[in-house]
Amino acid sequence: MASLKDIRGRIASVKNIRKITRAMEMISAARLRRAEQRIEHLRPYADALRRMTSRAAQAAENIPNLPILQEREQVSTVGILLVTGDRGLAGPFNSQIIRAGNRRATELRPDGAEVLWYASGRRGISSLQFRQLELGDSWAGFTDRPSFADARAIADGLTSAYVDGKVDRVEIFYNGYISAVNQEVRHETLLPLQQADVLGDDDDGDEDEDDPHSRALWIYEPDPEEILARLVPDYVEISIYRALLESTASEHGARMSAMRSASDNAGDMIDDLTLEANRQRQAEITQEIMEVVAGAEGLR
Amino acid sequence: MARNSFPVEVLTPEGKVFEDEVEMVSTRTTTGSIGVLANHAPLMAILEPTELRLYKSDSDVVRFAQGEGYLQVVDNSALVLVEEAIAPDDIDRSAFEARLKEAREAVERAEEGSEERARAQREVKRYEAFLEVTSG
């Protein structure tokens, strides 16, 4: 049985751990707020881009024949992008993405499709390397605060791989942000883009104030077709950027919950240990009294 | 002489960087430099990386280094959508020089006529434009 001194030592170390987990919880809470704001900041840009796309699509005589809009009949290689964090200690945040990716790879195998892995975040990279899986490309070092340039780098890499024929489809796995305590694994097909998603008119009608007469007066520089050819690939960048932002928010949320329960557990442990220490202390006192009494008894 | 002013909004994926009344917007599209004054005809254009200048008046000019993007003018108001808009003072020259070097190497590495090469070339153009803004 542990001595009183051992127990007091353990109490002290658990208290220290609780200080750290509390601090990490607070830091994650602050970062979570910032990550949420960044998701909000993206919305006006994404909405404006969508409106511009549907306007250009209406003006264009035909939809340009872009490779990223074309579904391939023969899918021999599927690129899977895992969006993880650079650091752990965030509950199931990283492991559930890796698990979902592996499950998908097992599903694809019977169809004869090879998987080429892509990873964002050090956790995903090291897990894939550990399993000795083929890594197409990887990106890390920004998951605390992803910038649009980071998303563009990923989009450039994946789109090039798709257009140049290295992969025939690109799927993405990331933690979708629902709330601070609730995140879900999302699985989306990134490439080819669904024409309906990109060019579908938004039916909210807030841009319909211009009548067809004025539409003819628009100046397009260059042609609407060429503008569309540039706008459409931007969807890939925006989708990846949104996934990165949601993943960051989820990571902070997951870490916050994980650290909160770690702090709670530390508290419980301290209570148990304190009880145990008190019991031991009492036992020791009782023991000493017994010894004194027995000694006095012996002297009589 | 004071010109008429009109509202301009500059949006990036990382948030709104500018919203105010200006007399002129000066930037560059794929076909060349453009200056937009009040009451311009409806316009939609692709923007190239360059210096974006927003003239609040002749002497008061707000500058940004802009990445690729789009310009839309409608109902006497302009909307500038760019992937990046960085104030010249915030540009880290050495970081962009490093990225420019990397992008040039990527162009060398990539196969002739591949998408990879085309994207790396766009990157080179972008960082060249950013560096030009700080030296100017």
Coordinates of N, CA, C and O in Angstrom, one line a residue, chain A residues 133-259:
Chain A
L133 N 1.8 4.0 -46.5 CA 0.9 4.1 -47.6 C 1.5 5.2 -48.5 O 2.3 6.0 -48.1
E134 N 1.1 5.1 -49.8 CA 1.7 6.0 -50.8 C 1.1 7.4 -50.6 O -0.1 7.6 -50.7
L135 N 2.0 8.3 -50.4 CA 1.6 9.7 -50.1 C 1.8 10.6 -51.4 O 3.0 10.7 -51.8
G136 N 0.7 11.1 -52.0 CA 0.9 11.9 -53.2 C 1.5 13.2 -52.9 O 2.4 13.7 -53.5
D137 N 1.0 13.9 -51.8 CA 1.5 15.2 -51.4 C 1.0 15.4 -50.0 O 0.1 14.8 -49.6
S138 N 1.7 16.3 -49.3 CA 1.2 16.7 -48.0 C 1.5 18.1 -47.6 O 2.4 18.7 -48.2
W139 N 0.7 18.6 -46.7 CA 0.9 20.0 -46.3 C 0.7 20.1 -44.8 O -0.2 19.4 -44.2
A140 N 1.6 20.9 -44.2 CA 1.5 21.0 -42.7 C 2.0 22.3 -42.2 O 2.6 23.1 -43.0
G141 N 1.8 22.6 -41.0 CA 2.3 23.8 -40.3 C 1.4 25.0 -40.2 O 1.8 26.0 -39.8
F142 N 0.1 24.8 -40.6 CA -0.8 25.9 -40.6 C -2.1 25.6 -39.9 O -3.0 26.4 -39.9
T143 N -2.3 24.4 -39.3 CA -3.6 24.0 -39.0 C -4.2 24.9 -37.8 O -5.4 24.9 -37.6
D144 N -3.3 25.6 -37.1 CA -3.9 26.5 -36.1 C -4.6 27.7 -36.7 O -5.5 28.2 -36.1
R145 N -4.1 28.1 -37.8 CA -4.6 29.3 -38.4 C -4.4 29.2 -39.9 O -3.5 29.8 -40.5
P146 N -5.2 28.4 -40.6 CA -5.0 28.3 -42.1 C -5.3 29.6 -42.8 O -6.3 30.3 -42.5
S147 N -4.5 29.9 -43.8 CA -4.7 31.1 -44.6 C -5.2 30.6 -45.9 O -5.1 29.4 -46.3
F148 N -5.8 31.6 -46.7 CA -6.3 31.2 -48.0 C -5.2 30.7 -48.9 O -5.4 29.8 -49.7
A149 N -4.0 31.2 -48.7 CA -2.9 30.8 -49.5 C -2.6 29.3 -49.3 O -2.2 28.6 -50.2
D150 N -2.8 28.8 -48.1 CA -2.6 27.4 -47.8 C -3.6 26.6 -48.5 O -3.2 25.5 -49.1
A151 N -4.8 27.0 -48.5 CA -5.9 26.3 -49.2 C -5.6 26.3 -50.7 O -5.8 25.3 -51.4
R152 N -5.1 27.4 -51.2 CA -4.8 27.5 -52.6 C -3.7 26.5 -53.0 O -3.7 25.9 -54.0
A153 N -2.7 26.4 -52.1 CA -1.6 25.5 -52.4 C -2.1 24.0 -52.5 O -1.7 23.3 -53.4
I154 N -3.0 23.7 -51.6 CA -3.6 22.3 -51.6 C -4.5 22.2 -52.9 O -4.4 21.2 -53.6
A155 N -5.3 23.2 -53.2 CA -6.1 23.1 -54.4 C -5.3 23.0 -55.7 O -5.6 22.2 -56.6
D156 N -4.2 23.8 -55.7 CA -3.3 23.7 -56.9 C -2.8 22.3 -57.0 O -2.8 21.7 -58.1
G157 N -2.3 21.7 -56.0 CA -1.8 20.4 -56.0 C -2.8 19.3 -56.5 O -2.5 18.5 -57.4
L158 N -4.0 19.4 -55.9 CA -5.0 18.4 -56.2 C -5.6 18.6 -57.6 O -5.8 17.6 -58.3
T159 N -5.8 19.8 -58.0 CA -6.4 20.1 -59.3 C -5.4 19.7 -60.4 O -5.7 19.1 -61.4
S160 N -4.1 20.0 -60.2 CA -3.1 19.6 -61.2 C -3.1 18.1 -61.3 O -3.0 17.5 -62.4
A161 N -3.1 17.4 -60.2 CA -3.1 15.9 -60.2 C -4.3 15.4 -61.0 O -4.2 14.4 -61.7
Y162 N -5.4 16.0 -60.8 CA -6.6 15.6 -61.5 C -6.5 15.9 -63.0 O -6.8 15.0 -63.8
V163 N -6.2 17.1 -63.3 CA -6.2 17.5 -64.7 C -5.1 16.7 -65.5 O -5.3 16.3 -66.6
D164 N -3.9 16.5 -64.8 CA -2.8 15.8 -65.5 C -3.0 14.3 -65.4 O -2.1 13.6 -65.8
G165 N -4.1 13.9 -64.9 CA -4.5 12.4 -65.0 C -3.8 11.5 -63.9 O -3.9 10.3 -64.1
K166 N -3.2 12.1 -62.9 CA -2.6 11.2 -61.8 C -3.7 10.6 -61.0 O -3.6 9.5 -60.5
V167 N -4.8 11.3 -60.8 CA -6.0 10.7 -60.1 C -7.2 11.0 -60.9 O -7.3 11.9 -61.7
D168 N -8.2 10.1 -60.8 CA -9.5 10.2 -61.5 C -10.6 10.7 -60.7 O -11.7 11.0 -61.2
R169 N -10.4 10.9 -59.4 CA -11.4 11.4 -58.6 C -10.7 11.9 -57.3 O -9.7 11.3 -56.9
V170 N -11.2 12.9 -56.7 CA -10.6 13.4 -55.4 C -11.7 13.5 -54.3 O -12.7 14.1 -54.6
E171 N -11.4 12.8 -53.2 CA -12.4 12.8 -52.1 C -11.7 13.5 -50.9 O -10.5 13.3 -50.8
I172 N -12.5 14.1 -50.1 CA -11.9 14.8 -48.9 C -12.7 14.3 -47.7 O -13.9 14.1 -47.7
F173 N -11.9 14.1 -46.6 CA -12.4 13.8 -45.3 C -12.0 14.9 -44.3 O -10.8 15.2 -44.2
Y174 N -12.9 15.5 -43.6 CA -12.6 16.5 -42.6 C -13.6 16.5 -41.5 O -14.7 16.0 -41.7
N175 N -13.3 17.2 -40.4 CA -14.2 17.3 -39.3 C -15.1 18.6 -39.5 O -14.6 19.7 -39.5
G176 N -16.3 18.3 -39.8 CA -17.3 19.4 -40.0 C -17.6 20.0 -38.6 O -17.8 19.3 -37.7
Y177 N -17.7 21.4 -38.6 CA -18.0 22.0 -37.3 C -19.4 22.2 -37.1 O -20.1 22.9 -38.0
I178 N -20.0 21.7 -36.1 CA -21.4 21.9 -35.8 C -21.5 22.8 -34.6 O -22.2 23.9 -34.6
S179 N -20.8 22.5 -33.5 CA -20.8 23.4 -32.3 C -19.5 23.0 -31.6 O -18.8 22.1 -32.0
A180 N -19.3 23.7 -30.5 CA -18.0 23.5 -29.7 C -17.9 22.1 -29.2 O -16.8 21.5 -29.1
V181 N -19.0 21.5 -28.9 CA -19.0 20.1 -28.4 C -19.4 19.0 -29.4 O -19.3 17.9 -29.2
N182 N -19.7 19.5 -30.6 CA -20.3 18.6 -31.6 C -19.6 18.7 -33.0 O -19.7 19.8 -33.6
Q183 N -18.8 17.7 -33.4 CA -18.2 17.7 -34.7 C -18.5 16.4 -35.4 O -18.6 15.4 -34.7
E184 N -18.6 16.5 -36.7 CA -18.8 15.2 -37.4 C -17.9 15.0 -38.6 O -17.4 16.0 -39.2
V185 N -17.6 13.8 -38.9 CA -16.7 13.5 -40.0 C -17.5 13.8 -41.3 O -18.6 13.2 -41.4
R186 N -17.0 14.6 -42.2 CA -17.6 14.8 -43.5 C -16.8 14.2 -44.6 O -15.6 14.4 -44.6
H187 N -17.5 13.6 -45.5 CA -16.9 13.0 -46.7 C -17.5 13.6 -47.9 O -18.7 13.5 -48.1
E188 N -16.7 14.3 -48.7 CA -17.2 15.0 -49.9 C -16.4 14.6 -51.1 O -15.2 14.4 -51.0
T189 N -17.0 14.7 -52.3 CA -16.2 14.5 -53.5 C -15.8 15.9 -54.0 O -16.7 16.8 -54.2
L190 N -14.5 16.1 -54.1 CA -14.0 17.4 -54.4 C -13.9 17.6 -55.9 O -14.3 18.7 -56.5
L191 N -13.4 16.6 -56.6 CA -13.2 16.6 -58.0 C -13.7 15.3 -58.6 O -13.4 14.3 -58.0
P192 N -14.4 15.2 -59.7 CA -14.8 16.4 -60.5 C -15.9 17.2 -59.8 O -16.6 16.6 -59.0
L193 N -16.0 18.5 -60.1 CA -17.0 19.3 -59.5 C -18.4 18.9 -60.1 O -18.4 18.6 -61.3
Q194 N -19.4 19.1 -59.4 CA -20.8 18.8 -59.9 C -21.2 20.1 -60.6 O -21.3 21.1 -59.9
Q195 N -21.5 20.0 -61.9 CA -21.9 21.2 -62.6 C -23.1 21.9 -62.0 O -23.2 23.1 -61.9
A196 N -24.1 21.1 -61.5 CA -25.3 21.6 -60.9 C -24.9 22.4 -59.6 O -25.5 23.5 -59.4
D197 N -24.0 22.0 -58.8 CA -23.6 22.7 -57.6 C -23.0 24.0 -57.9 O -23.3 25.0 -57.2
V198 N -22.2 24.1 -59.0 CA -21.4 25.3 -59.2 C -22.2 26.3 -60.0 O -22.2 27.5 -59.7
L199 N -22.9 25.8 -61.1 CA -23.6 26.7 -62.0 C -25.1 26.9 -61.7 O -25.7 27.7 -62.3
G200 N -25.6 26.1 -60.8 CA -27.0 26.2 -60.5 C -27.4 27.6 -60.0 O -26.6 28.2 -59.3
D201 N -28.5 28.1 -60.6 CA -28.9 29.5 -60.2 C -29.3 29.4 -58.7 O -29.9 28.5 -58.3
D202 N -28.9 30.5 -58.0 CA -29.3 30.5 -56.6 C -30.7 31.1 -56.6 O -31.0 32.1 -57.2
D203 N -31.6 30.3 -56.0 CA -33.0 30.7 -56.1 C -33.5 31.7 -55.1 O -34.7 32.1 -55.1
D204 N -32.6 32.2 -54.3 CA -33.0 33.2 -53.3 C -33.4 34.6 -54.0 O -34.0 35.4 -53.3
G205 N -33.0 34.7 -55.3 CA -33.5 35.8 -56.1 C -33.1 37.2 -55.7 O -33.6 38.2 -56.1
D206 N -32.1 37.3 -54.8 CA -31.7 38.7 -54.4 C -30.9 39.4 -55.4 O -30.5 40.6 -55.3
E207 N -30.6 38.7 -56.5 CA -29.8 39.4 -57.6 C -30.6 39.6 -58.8 O -30.1 39.9 -59.9
D208 N -31.9 39.4 -58.7 CA -32.7 39.4 -59.9 C -33.3 40.8 -60.2 O -34.1 41.0 -61.0
E209 N -32.7 41.8 -59.5 CA -33.2 43.2 -59.7 C -32.9 43.7 -61.1 O -33.6 44.6 -61.6
D210 N -31.9 43.2 -61.8 CA -31.6 43.7 -63.1 C -32.4 43.0 -64.2 O -32.5 41.7 -64.2
D211 N -33.1 43.7 -65.0 CA -33.9 43.1 -66.1 C -33.0 42.7 -67.2 O -31.9 43.1 -67.3
P212 N -33.6 41.8 -68.1 CA -32.8 41.3 -69.2 C -32.2 42.4 -70.1 O -31.1 42.2 -70.7
H213 N -32.8 43.6 -70.2 CA -32.3 44.6 -71.0 C -31.0 45.1 -70.6 O -30.1 45.3 -71.3
S214 N -30.9 45.3 -69.2 CA -29.6 45.8 -68.7 C -28.5 44.8 -68.8 O -27.3 45.1 -69.0
R215 N -28.9 43.5 -68.8 CA -27.9 42.4 -68.9 C -27.1 42.5 -70.2 O -25.9 42.2 -70.2
A216 N -27.8 42.9 -71.2 CA -27.1 42.9 -72.5 C -26.0 44.0 -72.5 O -25.1 44.0 -73.4
L217 N -26.2 45.0 -71.6 CA -25.3 46.2 -71.7 C -24.0 45.9 -70.9 O -23.1 46.7 -70.8
W218 N -23.9 44.7 -70.2 CA -22.7 44.4 -69.4 C -21.5 44.3 -70.3 O -21.6 43.8 -71.4
I219 N -20.4 44.8 -69.7 CA -19.1 44.7 -70.4 C -18.4 43.5 -69.8 O -18.3 43.5 -68.5
Y220 N -18.0 42.6 -70.5 CA -17.2 41.4 -70.0 C -15.8 41.5 -70.5 O -15.6 41.6 -71.7
E221 N -14.9 41.4 -69.6 CA -13.5 41.5 -69.9 C -12.7 40.4 -69.3 O -12.5 40.4 -68.1
P222 N -12.4 39.3 -69.9 CA -12.7 38.9 -71.3 C -14.1 38.4 -71.4 O -14.9 38.8 -70.7
D223 N -14.3 37.4 -72.4 CA -15.7 36.9 -72.6 C -16.2 36.2 -71.4 O -15.5 35.7 -70.6
P224 N -17.6 36.1 -71.3 CA -18.2 35.4 -70.1 C -17.6 34.0 -70.0 O -17.5 33.4 -68.9
E225 N -17.4 33.3 -71.2 CA -16.9 31.9 -71.2 C -15.6 31.9 -70.5 O -15.3 31.0 -69.7
E226 N -14.7 32.8 -70.8 CA -13.4 32.8 -70.2 C -13.4 33.1 -68.7 O -12.7 32.6 -67.9
I227 N -14.3 34.1 -68.3 CA -14.5 34.4 -66.9 C -14.9 33.1 -66.2 O -14.4 32.8 -65.1
L228 N -15.9 32.4 -66.8 CA -16.4 31.2 -66.2 C -15.3 30.2 -66.0 O -15.2 29.5 -65.0
A229 N -14.4 30.1 -67.0 CA -13.4 29.1 -66.9 C -12.4 29.4 -65.8 O -11.7 28.5 -65.3
R230 N -12.4 30.7 -65.3 CA -11.5 31.0 -64.2 C -12.3 30.9 -62.9 O -11.8 30.5 -61.9
L231 N -13.6 31.2 -62.9 CA -14.4 31.2 -61.7 C -14.7 29.7 -61.2 O -14.6 29.5 -60.0
V232 N -14.9 28.8 -62.1 CA -15.2 27.4 -61.7 C -14.1 26.8 -60.9 O -14.4 26.3 -59.8
P233 N -12.8 26.8 -61.3 CA -11.8 26.2 -60.5 C -11.7 26.9 -59.1 O -11.2 26.2 -58.2
D234 N -12.1 28.1 -59.0 CA -12.1 28.8 -57.7 C -12.9 28.0 -56.6 O -12.7 28.2 -55.4
Y235 N -13.9 27.3 -57.1 CA -14.8 26.5 -56.2 C -14.0 25.5 -55.4 O -14.2 25.2 -54.2
V236 N -13.0 24.9 -56.1 CA -12.1 23.9 -55.4 C -11.4 24.6 -54.2 O -11.3 24.1 -53.1
E237 N -10.8 25.8 -54.5 CA -10.1 26.5 -53.5 C -11.0 26.9 -52.3 O -10.7 26.7 -51.2
I238 N -12.2 27.4 -52.7 CA -13.1 27.8 -51.6 C -13.6 26.6 -50.8 O -13.6 26.7 -49.5
S239 N -13.8 25.5 -51.4 CA -14.3 24.3 -50.7 C -13.2 23.8 -49.8 O -13.5 23.4 -48.6
I240 N -11.9 23.8 -50.2 CA -10.8 23.4 -49.4 C -10.6 24.4 -48.2 O -10.4 24.0 -47.1
Y241 N -10.7 25.6 -48.6 CA -10.5 26.6 -47.5 C -11.6 26.5 -46.4 O -11.3 26.5 -45.2
R242 N -12.8 26.3 -46.9 CA -13.9 26.1 -45.9 C -13.6 24.8 -45.0 O -13.8 24.9 -43.8
A243 N -13.2 23.8 -45.7 CA -12.9 22.5 -45.0 C -11.8 22.8 -43.9 O -11.9 22.3 -42.8
L244 N -10.8 23.5 -44.3 CA -9.7 23.8 -43.4 C -10.1 24.6 -42.2 O -9.8 24.3 -41.1
L245 N -11.0 25.6 -42.5 CA -11.5 26.5 -41.4 C -12.4 25.7 -40.5 O -12.2 25.8 -39.2
E246 N -13.2 24.8 -41.0 CA -14.1 24.0 -40.2 C -13.3 23.0 -39.4 O -13.6 22.8 -38.2
S247 N -12.3 22.5 -40.0 CA -11.4 21.5 -39.3 C -10.7 22.2 -38.2 O -10.6 21.6 -37.1
T248 N -10.2 23.4 -38.4 CA -9.5 24.2 -37.3 C -10.5 24.4 -36.1 O -10.2 24.2 -35.0
A249 N -11.7 24.9 -36.5 CA -12.7 25.2 -35.4 C -13.0 23.9 -34.7 O -13.1 23.9 -33.5
S250 N -13.2 22.8 -35.4 CA -13.5 21.5 -34.8 C -12.3 21.1 -33.9 O -12.6 20.5 -32.8
E251 N -11.1 21.3 -34.4 CA -9.9 20.9 -33.6 C -9.9 21.6 -32.2 O -9.7 21.0 -31.2
H252 N -10.2 22.9 -32.3 CA -10.2 23.6 -31.0 C -11.3 23.2 -30.1 O -11.2 23.1 -28.9
G253 N -12.5 23.0 -30.8 CA -13.6 22.5 -30.0 C -13.4 21.2 -29.3 O -13.6 20.9 -28.2
A254 N -12.8 20.3 -30.1 CA -12.5 18.9 -29.6 C -11.5 19.0 -28.5 O -11.6 18.3 -27.5
R255 N -10.5 19.8 -28.7 CA -9.4 19.9 -27.7 C -10.0 20.5 -26.4 O -9.7 20.1 -25.3
M256 N -10.9 21.5 -26.6 CA -11.5 22.1 -25.4 C -12.3 21.1 -24.6 O -12.2 21.0 -23.4
S257 N -13.1 20.3 -25.3 CA -13.9 19.2 -24.6 C -13.0 18.2 -24.0 O -13.2 17.8 -22.8
A258 N -12.0 17.8 -24.7 CA -11.0 16.8 -24.2 C -10.3 17.3 -22.9 O -10.2 16.6 -21.9
M259 N -9.9 18.6 -23.0 CA -9.2 19.1 -21.8 C -10.1 19.4 -20.7 O -9.7 19.3 -19.5

